[in-house]
Amino acid sequence: MNYDVILIRYGELALKGKNRDQFEDALASSVKSVLRSFFKIKVRRSYGRMYVELHGEDAQAVMERLKRVFGISSFSPTIQVEQDADVIKEKALELIRQLQPEPKTFRVETRRADKRFPIGSMDMNRLVGTHILRNLPAIKVDVHQPETVVYIEIRAEGTYISCETIPGPGGLPVGSAGKVMLLLSGGIDSPVAGWMVMKRGVTLEAIHFHSPPFTSERSLEKVRDLAHKLTKWGGTIRLHVVPFTDIQTAIRERCPSDYLITIMRRFMMRISERIARENQALALATGESLGQVASQTLESMNTINDVVDIPILRPLIALDKTEITTISRRIDTYELSILPFEDCCTIFTPKNPVTRPKPYMAARFEEKLDVDAMVEDAINRTVVEEITSKPREAIHDLF
């Protein structure tokens, strides 16, 4: 089917009052960034709507990319017609005739945003519906559960007809809510946390703690691939790869084993805070879920938080593993996350980690370490990579 325009609707953005233009501009930028590298399209907007003019491009291919643009509540592939009742009737009939399989029931929904159009919405529904019934004897009207709904939007900038409404991901457009630094491991949870904060409009950067030779190049490549999955929702992600071997080795040699994970996480937070501030990120984000493991009790989180002042976002805090896994499958990170390449946290997990660590105890054990020098050294040796949305080789093909 040849469509002219994809009509984009947005939900939360319409409630932003005086800041609405700012959010709509951010959404327009997001739409352009995910489409213009692949398609020759034009993006324009008017009050309450945005339009992607296709100029002959494949509507299905364009819509596949729009499904990953936060800020879109729904969108419809449409044909654009003159603001004339007879033309609208004919084009609506033409559109429903092209549907495969041919629907047995339908209804018409008209939205007359341009009140200068002389025919009211209910009258247009009857006119178009009657025209379709007269020309398609096998079809019937069902106002409650029709197989197809013919949508007609009559607006000052154009009249649009569609038989399909596709849900978008919702949320707020990326870039409208500041920058957040995600602690990205190779597990299931942290990519989901990154996706969830992006859905609230943040620009995402990521930090990964790499511990060769305890963790392999395969584990780092897995993290790059997970970051690449997230770029499909928010554009290029800068990945900060922090060398963590020396810090982990020192902690293991000089601190009690039951506090190993707590102290290691405190170092991660210190380093992440420094990198976040140097890159104008306003918060950290983690994949922690309350009570999921020993380091994710309230006491553990409190002790880990104690060494930083920056806000720490934990979007998964009240989700269980099943709920997190469901989201990871939906955003296509699950299969990567379960590949058997260890990260630095799982390798150094003690048999009996403390579940209720005390900040003063952790600080006492850290007195055996040159904390400031160790943090400074790790930051100085951090490597920054840009992960783009361009296709990458599959991790299975690299090794």
Tab-separated table of C-alpha atoms in Angstrom:
chain	number	residue	atom	x	y	z
A	1	MET	CA	0.000	0.000	0.000
A	2	ASN	CA	1.351	3.424	-0.927
A	3	TYR	CA	1.182	5.837	1.972
A	4	ASP	CA	2.020	9.538	1.859
A	5	VAL	CA	2.589	10.525	5.479
A	6	ILE	CA	3.102	8.863	8.852
A	7	LEU	CA	1.141	10.785	11.476
A	8	ILE	CA	2.757	10.746	14.927
A	9	ARG	CA	0.860	11.298	18.170
A	10	TYR	CA	2.351	11.967	21.586
A	11	GLY	CA	0.807	11.586	25.010
A	12	GLU	CA	2.788	13.040	27.932
A	13	LEU	CA	4.240	15.825	25.794
A	14	ALA	CA	0.784	17.314	25.389
A	15	LEU	CA	0.687	17.924	29.171
A	16	LYS	CA	3.904	19.935	29.389
A	17	GLY	CA	2.283	23.382	29.281
A	18	LYS	CA	4.740	26.199	28.663
A	19	ASN	CA	7.601	23.702	28.174
A	20	ARG	CA	5.756	21.827	25.451
A	21	ASP	CA	7.759	23.321	22.565
A	22	GLN	CA	11.001	22.190	24.155
A	23	PHE	CA	9.787	18.595	24.399
A	24	GLU	CA	8.337	18.608	20.876
A	25	ASP	CA	11.644	19.934	19.522
A	26	ALA	CA	13.469	17.105	21.294
A	27	LEU	CA	11.055	14.561	19.804
A	28	ALA	CA	11.494	15.995	16.317
A	29	SER	CA	15.280	15.724	16.728
A	30	SER	CA	14.945	12.095	17.844
A	31	VAL	CA	12.720	11.216	14.890
A	32	LYS	CA	15.112	12.872	12.436
A	33	SER	CA	18.159	11.200	13.934
A	34	VAL	CA	16.740	7.674	13.602
A	35	LEU	CA	15.348	8.182	10.093
A	36	ARG	CA	17.520	10.536	8.068
A	37	SER	CA	20.532	8.225	7.846
A	38	PHE	CA	18.372	5.627	6.117
A	39	PHE	CA	15.526	7.445	4.359
A	40	LYS	CA	14.903	10.577	2.320
A	41	ILE	CA	12.043	11.927	4.394
A	42	LYS	CA	10.854	15.242	5.769
A	43	VAL	CA	9.750	15.740	9.364
A	44	ARG	CA	7.386	18.572	10.239
A	45	ARG	CA	5.164	19.311	13.177
A	46	SER	CA	2.102	21.308	14.124
A	47	TYR	CA	0.329	21.700	17.438
A	48	GLY	CA	-0.264	18.229	18.886
A	49	ARG	CA	0.956	16.251	15.869
A	50	MET	CA	4.124	15.405	13.974
A	51	TYR	CA	4.362	14.212	10.375
A	52	VAL	CA	6.903	12.147	8.487
A	53	GLU	CA	6.517	12.834	4.765
A	54	LEU	CA	7.595	9.642	3.007
A	55	HIS	CA	8.283	10.875	-0.541
A	56	GLY	CA	8.054	7.310	-1.836
A	57	GLU	CA	9.979	5.612	1.008
A	58	ASP	CA	8.823	2.260	2.396
A	59	ALA	CA	6.326	3.048	5.166
A	60	GLN	CA	6.859	-0.295	6.939
A	61	ALA	CA	10.618	0.197	7.174
A	62	VAL	CA	10.174	3.720	8.522
A	63	MET	CA	7.607	2.564	11.095
A	64	GLU	CA	9.915	-0.181	12.393
A	65	ARG	CA	12.345	2.530	13.447
A	66	LEU	CA	9.637	4.766	14.900
A	67	LYS	CA	8.683	1.941	17.284
A	68	ARG	CA	11.922	2.712	19.158
A	69	VAL	CA	11.525	6.490	19.489
A	70	PHE	CA	10.628	7.479	23.038
A	71	GLY	CA	8.007	10.206	23.285
A	72	ILE	CA	5.715	8.689	20.638
A	73	SER	CA	2.429	7.356	22.006
A	74	SER	CA	1.192	6.032	18.644
A	75	PHE	CA	1.488	6.579	14.911
A	76	SER	CA	-0.467	5.795	11.750
A	77	PRO	CA	0.480	5.366	8.113
A	78	THR	CA	-1.870	7.692	6.213
A	79	ILE	CA	-2.848	8.951	2.822
A	80	GLN	CA	-3.139	12.727	2.645
A	81	VAL	CA	-6.126	14.120	0.740
A	82	GLU	CA	-7.861	17.364	-0.059
A	83	GLN	CA	-10.233	18.844	2.487
A	84	ASP	CA	-13.259	17.830	0.420
A	85	ALA	CA	-16.006	15.433	1.536
A	86	ASP	CA	-16.276	13.598	-1.804
A	87	VAL	CA	-12.521	13.108	-2.035
A	88	ILE	CA	-12.392	11.863	1.559
A	89	LYS	CA	-15.153	9.321	0.854
A	90	GLU	CA	-13.428	7.959	-2.263
A	91	LYS	CA	-9.997	7.711	-0.658
A	92	ALA	CA	-11.395	5.992	2.450
A	93	LEU	CA	-13.079	3.422	0.198
A	94	GLU	CA	-9.885	2.968	-1.797
A	95	LEU	CA	-7.883	2.437	1.394
A	96	ILE	CA	-10.207	-0.171	2.897
A	97	ARG	CA	-10.371	-2.018	-0.436
A	98	GLN	CA	-6.607	-2.506	-0.349
A	99	LEU	CA	-6.579	-4.233	3.034
A	100	GLN	CA	-5.647	-7.905	2.994
A	101	PRO	CA	-7.515	-9.898	4.062
A	102	GLU	CA	-10.604	-7.846	3.309
A	103	PRO	CA	-12.306	-6.973	6.638
A	104	LYS	CA	-15.850	-8.149	7.350
A	105	THR	CA	-16.686	-5.321	9.791
A	106	PHE	CA	-15.625	-1.689	10.224
A	107	ARG	CA	-16.436	1.645	11.745
A	108	VAL	CA	-15.412	5.221	10.926
A	109	GLU	CA	-13.869	7.653	13.411
A	110	THR	CA	-13.475	11.292	12.387
A	111	ARG	CA	-11.562	13.909	14.310
A	112	ARG	CA	-12.337	17.399	13.036
A	113	ALA	CA	-9.546	19.502	14.532
A	114	ASP	CA	-10.124	22.204	11.900
A	115	LYS	CA	-13.535	23.608	12.836
A	116	ARG	CA	-13.672	25.571	9.580
A	117	PHE	CA	-14.526	22.330	7.803
A	118	PRO	CA	-18.319	22.570	7.363
A	119	ILE	CA	-19.257	18.948	8.165
A	120	GLY	CA	-19.184	17.745	11.761
A	121	SER	CA	-17.397	14.595	12.906
A	122	MET	CA	-20.545	12.469	13.381
A	123	ASP	CA	-21.904	13.509	9.980
A	124	MET	CA	-18.579	12.612	8.324
A	125	ASN	CA	-18.687	9.207	10.009
A	126	ARG	CA	-22.125	8.590	8.474
A	127	LEU	CA	-21.175	9.913	5.023
A	128	VAL	CA	-18.009	7.833	4.746
A	129	GLY	CA	-19.567	4.757	6.343
A	130	THR	CA	-22.557	4.846	3.992
A	131	HIS	CA	-20.261	5.232	0.970
A	132	ILE	CA	-18.237	2.179	2.000
A	133	LEU	CA	-21.359	0.072	2.645
A	134	ARG	CA	-22.813	0.914	-0.768
A	135	ASN	CA	-19.647	-0.100	-2.588
A	136	LEU	CA	-18.639	-3.133	-0.523
A	137	PRO	CA	-21.762	-5.299	-0.063
A	138	ALA	CA	-19.937	-7.953	2.007
A	139	ILE	CA	-18.856	-5.565	4.752
A	140	LYS	CA	-20.909	-4.507	7.798
A	141	VAL	CA	-20.683	-1.808	10.455
A	142	ASP	CA	-19.664	-2.850	13.989
A	143	VAL	CA	-19.226	0.116	16.309
A	144	HIS	CA	-17.999	-2.000	19.257
A	145	GLN	CA	-15.429	-4.527	17.984
A	146	PRO	CA	-14.782	-3.912	14.296
A	147	GLU	CA	-12.004	-5.671	12.410
A	148	THR	CA	-10.986	-2.321	10.930
A	149	VAL	CA	-11.366	1.294	11.969
A	150	VAL	CA	-11.145	3.988	9.298
A	151	TYR	CA	-9.539	6.994	10.995
A	152	ILE	CA	-10.019	10.445	9.466
A	153	GLU	CA	-8.207	13.500	10.840
A	154	ILE	CA	-9.286	16.835	9.389
A	155	ARG	CA	-6.687	19.427	10.318
A	156	ALA	CA	-5.718	22.861	9.037
A	157	GLU	CA	-2.456	21.472	7.624
A	158	GLY	CA	-4.100	18.545	5.851
A	159	THR	CA	-6.619	15.708	5.963
A	160	TYR	CA	-5.290	12.242	6.753
A	161	ILE	CA	-6.930	8.831	6.389
A	162	SER	CA	-5.662	5.610	7.935
A	163	CYS	CA	-6.813	2.120	8.857
A	164	GLU	CA	-4.018	1.354	11.302
A	165	THR	CA	-2.778	2.734	14.629
A	166	ILE	CA	0.501	1.372	15.960
A	167	PRO	CA	1.496	1.910	19.609
A	168	GLY	CA	4.760	3.704	20.255
A	169	PRO	CA	7.024	3.188	23.274
A	170	GLY	CA	5.661	6.255	25.123
A	171	GLY	CA	7.799	8.109	27.627
A	172	LEU	CA	9.718	11.301	26.899
A	173	PRO	CA	12.077	12.019	23.997
A	174	VAL	CA	15.747	11.277	24.614
A	175	GLY	CA	17.626	14.483	25.313
A	176	SER	CA	14.787	16.245	27.129
A	177	ALA	CA	15.801	15.332	30.705
A	178	GLY	CA	19.571	15.705	31.060
A	179	LYS	CA	22.334	13.082	31.052
A	180	VAL	CA	22.689	9.949	33.200
A	181	MET	CA	25.687	7.631	33.602
A	182	LEU	CA	24.698	3.931	33.571
A	183	LEU	CA	26.801	1.311	35.363
A	184	LEU	CA	26.632	-1.324	32.631
A	185	SER	CA	27.612	-4.895	33.461
A	186	GLY	CA	27.120	-7.895	31.241
A	187	GLY	CA	24.009	-9.105	33.063
A	188	ILE	CA	20.281	-8.928	32.461
A	189	ASP	CA	19.481	-6.053	34.801
A	190	SER	CA	21.647	-3.059	33.887
A	191	PRO	CA	20.648	-2.829	30.176
A	192	VAL	CA	16.996	-2.842	31.277
A	193	ALA	CA	17.757	-0.068	33.773
A	194	GLY	CA	19.411	1.931	30.982
A	195	TRP	CA	16.382	1.457	28.737
A	196	MET	CA	14.018	2.554	31.501
A	197	VAL	CA	15.853	5.790	32.275
A	198	MET	CA	16.131	6.564	28.550
A	199	LYS	CA	12.367	6.202	28.395
A	200	ARG	CA	12.154	9.121	30.830
A	201	GLY	CA	14.042	11.349	28.398
A	202	VAL	CA	17.663	11.112	29.507
A	203	THR	CA	20.741	10.987	27.311
A	204	LEU	CA	22.729	7.915	28.325
A	205	GLU	CA	26.434	7.295	28.778
A	206	ALA	CA	27.746	4.034	30.219
A	207	ILE	CA	30.546	2.869	32.504
A	208	HIS	CA	31.890	-0.668	32.502
A	209	PHE	CA	34.436	-2.044	34.967
A	210	HIS	CA	36.776	-4.451	33.181
A	211	SER	CA	39.163	-6.780	35.024
A	212	PRO	CA	41.520	-8.594	32.692
A	213	PRO	CA	42.711	-11.323	32.899
A	214	PHE	CA	39.905	-12.290	35.314
A	215	THR	CA	37.383	-11.149	32.703
A	216	SER	CA	38.038	-11.834	29.042
A	217	GLU	CA	37.850	-9.730	25.913
A	218	ARG	CA	34.676	-11.649	25.168
A	219	SER	CA	33.012	-10.182	28.264
A	220	LEU	CA	33.945	-6.659	27.139
A	221	GLU	CA	32.659	-7.326	23.636
A	222	LYS	CA	29.405	-8.537	25.156
A	223	VAL	CA	29.044	-5.205	26.984
A	224	ARG	CA	29.738	-3.312	23.749
A	225	ASP	CA	26.992	-5.341	22.082
A	226	LEU	CA	24.566	-4.578	24.910
A	227	ALA	CA	25.366	-0.866	24.592
A	228	HIS	CA	24.770	-1.211	20.849
A	229	LYS	CA	21.302	-2.629	21.547
A	230	LEU	CA	20.522	0.458	23.627
A	231	THR	CA	21.676	2.807	20.837
A	232	LYS	CA	18.662	1.671	18.835
A	233	TRP	CA	16.523	3.476	21.403
A	234	GLY	CA	18.662	6.525	22.125
A	235	GLY	CA	21.405	7.055	19.567
A	236	THR	CA	25.167	6.945	20.107
A	237	ILE	CA	26.357	5.930	23.587
A	238	ARG	CA	29.785	6.799	24.979
A	239	LEU	CA	31.142	3.766	26.847
A	240	HIS	CA	33.737	4.432	29.552
A	241	VAL	CA	35.799	1.259	30.102
A	242	VAL	CA	37.452	1.429	33.542
A	243	PRO	CA	40.423	-0.875	34.320
A	244	PHE	CA	39.460	-2.472	37.619
A	245	THR	CA	41.901	-5.367	38.081
A	246	ASP	CA	44.336	-3.591	40.423
A	247	ILE	CA	41.536	-2.299	42.661
A	248	GLN	CA	39.872	-5.695	42.947
A	249	THR	CA	43.155	-7.424	43.648
A	250	ALA	CA	44.043	-4.944	46.405
A	251	ILE	CA	40.607	-5.274	48.020
A	252	ARG	CA	40.818	-9.065	47.977
A	253	GLU	CA	44.302	-9.025	49.530
A	254	ARG	CA	43.685	-6.446	52.277
A	255	CYS	CA	39.992	-6.529	53.218
A	256	PRO	CA	37.751	-9.203	54.795
A	257	SER	CA	36.116	-11.421	52.200
A	258	ASP	CA	32.574	-10.812	53.475
A	259	TYR	CA	32.990	-7.064	52.790
A	260	LEU	CA	34.663	-7.564	49.394
A	261	ILE	CA	31.570	-6.831	47.263
A	262	THR	CA	30.533	-3.867	49.430
A	263	ILE	CA	33.946	-2.203	49.207
A	264	MET	CA	34.239	-2.985	45.508
A	265	ARG	CA	30.868	-1.337	44.868
A	266	ARG	CA	31.927	1.702	46.900
A	267	PHE	CA	34.956	2.084	44.620
A	268	MET	CA	32.719	1.774	41.571
A	269	MET	CA	30.507	4.538	42.880
A	270	ARG	CA	33.446	6.836	43.609
A	271	ILE	CA	34.875	6.353	40.127
A	272	SER	CA	31.468	6.653	38.459
A	273	GLU	CA	30.703	9.876	40.295
A	274	ARG	CA	33.975	11.420	39.130
A	275	ILE	CA	33.425	10.364	35.522
A	276	ALA	CA	29.797	11.527	35.648
A	277	ARG	CA	30.744	14.993	36.875
A	278	GLU	CA	33.531	15.322	34.304
A	279	ASN	CA	30.959	14.533	31.581
A	280	GLN	CA	28.115	16.710	32.928
A	281	ALA	CA	25.951	13.733	33.910
A	282	LEU	CA	23.505	14.603	36.681
A	283	ALA	CA	22.967	11.118	38.136
A	284	LEU	CA	24.122	7.512	38.094
A	285	ALA	CA	21.844	4.609	37.171
A	286	THR	CA	22.198	0.979	38.246
A	287	GLY	CA	20.325	-2.268	37.664
A	288	GLU	CA	19.830	-3.009	41.351
A	289	SER	CA	16.593	-4.613	42.538
A	290	LEU	CA	15.792	-4.578	46.240
A	291	GLY	CA	16.731	-7.860	47.930
A	292	GLN	CA	17.753	-9.635	44.718
A	293	VAL	CA	21.314	-10.364	45.942
A	294	ALA	CA	23.336	-9.666	49.089
A	295	SER	CA	24.670	-6.331	47.814
A	296	GLN	CA	21.136	-5.093	47.125
A	297	THR	CA	19.655	-4.983	50.608
A	298	LEU	CA	18.717	-1.578	51.953
A	299	GLU	CA	21.673	-1.732	54.364
A	300	SER	CA	24.050	-2.537	51.500
A	301	MET	CA	22.697	0.238	49.322
A	302	ASN	CA	23.001	2.699	52.183
A	303	THR	CA	26.629	1.720	52.836
A	304	ILE	CA	27.478	1.894	49.125
A	305	ASN	CA	25.715	5.259	48.679
A	306	ASP	CA	27.618	6.670	51.643
A	307	VAL	CA	30.755	7.476	49.599
A	308	VAL	CA	29.087	9.675	46.939
A	309	ASP	CA	26.875	12.752	46.785
A	310	ILE	CA	25.495	12.301	43.271
A	311	PRO	CA	21.915	10.950	42.931
A	312	ILE	CA	21.711	7.222	42.180
A	313	LEU	CA	18.717	6.090	40.118
A	314	ARG	CA	17.539	2.498	40.538
A	315	PRO	CA	14.618	2.080	38.117
A	316	LEU	CA	14.346	-1.681	38.785
A	317	ILE	CA	14.166	-1.310	42.553
A	318	ALA	CA	10.663	-2.829	42.947
A	319	LEU	CA	10.741	-5.313	40.044
A	320	ASP	CA	11.362	-9.027	40.440
A	321	LYS	CA	13.560	-11.082	38.129
A	322	THR	CA	10.655	-12.310	36.038
A	323	GLU	CA	9.485	-8.758	35.328
A	324	ILE	CA	13.020	-7.631	34.478
A	325	THR	CA	13.542	-10.619	32.183
A	326	THR	CA	10.286	-9.882	30.362
A	327	ILE	CA	11.484	-6.350	29.578
A	328	SER	CA	14.926	-7.607	28.519
A	329	ARG	CA	13.306	-9.936	26.009
A	330	ARG	CA	11.141	-7.119	24.694
A	331	ILE	CA	14.109	-4.814	24.120
A	332	ASP	CA	16.219	-7.648	22.665
A	333	THR	CA	19.013	-7.709	25.247
A	334	TYR	CA	18.161	-10.997	26.989
A	335	GLU	CA	19.960	-13.412	24.650
A	336	LEU	CA	23.143	-11.347	24.849
A	337	SER	CA	22.905	-10.951	28.615
A	338	ILE	CA	22.815	-14.702	29.262
A	339	LEU	CA	25.942	-15.454	27.215
A	340	PRO	CA	28.385	-17.145	29.655
A	341	PHE	CA	31.033	-14.423	29.880
A	342	GLU	CA	31.655	-13.393	33.491
A	343	ASP	CA	31.795	-9.800	34.708
A	344	CYS	CA	33.990	-8.490	37.494
A	345	CYS	CA	31.208	-8.648	40.100
A	346	THR	CA	30.319	-12.317	39.668
A	347	ILE	CA	33.947	-13.508	39.582
A	348	PHE	CA	34.818	-11.901	42.929
A	349	THR	CA	31.626	-12.777	44.816
A	350	PRO	CA	32.545	-14.365	48.204
A	351	LYS	CA	30.790	-17.430	49.575
A	352	ASN	CA	29.216	-15.516	52.470
A	353	PRO	CA	28.907	-11.821	51.646
A	354	VAL	CA	27.679	-9.532	54.394
A	355	THR	CA	24.034	-8.593	53.860
A	356	ARG	CA	23.856	-5.766	56.404
A	357	PRO	CA	27.165	-3.929	56.048
A	358	LYS	CA	27.817	-0.842	58.151
A	359	PRO	CA	29.295	2.315	56.595
A	360	TYR	CA	31.759	2.779	59.476
A	361	MET	CA	32.989	-0.817	59.128
A	362	ALA	CA	33.525	-0.464	55.397
A	363	ALA	CA	35.377	2.820	55.960
A	364	ARG	CA	37.589	1.152	58.602
A	365	PHE	CA	38.558	-1.653	56.207
A	366	GLU	CA	39.278	0.905	53.471
A	367	GLU	CA	41.874	2.544	55.689
A	368	LYS	CA	44.235	-0.225	54.532
A	369	LEU	CA	43.891	1.088	50.954
A	370	ASP	CA	45.074	4.301	49.310
A	371	VAL	CA	41.560	5.044	48.132
A	372	ASP	CA	42.171	8.415	46.456
A	373	ALA	CA	45.238	7.240	44.543
A	374	MET	CA	43.506	4.050	43.384
A	375	VAL	CA	40.473	5.983	42.148
A	376	GLU	CA	42.659	8.544	40.385
A	377	ASP	CA	44.721	5.856	38.668
A	378	ALA	CA	41.619	4.023	37.393
A	379	ILE	CA	40.114	7.250	36.036
A	380	ASN	CA	43.370	8.201	34.284
A	381	ARG	CA	43.500	4.814	32.533
A	382	THR	CA	39.824	4.777	31.528
A	383	VAL	CA	39.233	4.376	27.784
A	384	VAL	CA	36.217	6.004	26.133
A	385	GLU	CA	34.563	4.356	23.129
A	386	GLU	CA	31.686	5.579	20.997
A	387	ILE	CA	29.078	2.896	20.377
A	388	THR	CA	26.900	3.841	17.418
A	389	SER	CA	23.735	2.309	16.008
A	390	LYS	CA	25.582	1.026	12.934
A	391	PRO	CA	25.482	-2.788	12.603
A	392	ARG	CA	28.110	-4.721	14.553
A	393	GLU	CA	29.478	-8.220	14.030
A	394	ALA	CA	27.726	-10.771	16.198
A	395	ILE	CA	29.738	-11.695	19.282
A	396	HIS	CA	29.606	-15.383	18.260
A	397	ASP	CA	31.444	-14.515	15.020
A	398	LEU	CA	34.298	-12.727	16.754
A	399	PHE	CA	35.716	-15.645	18.714
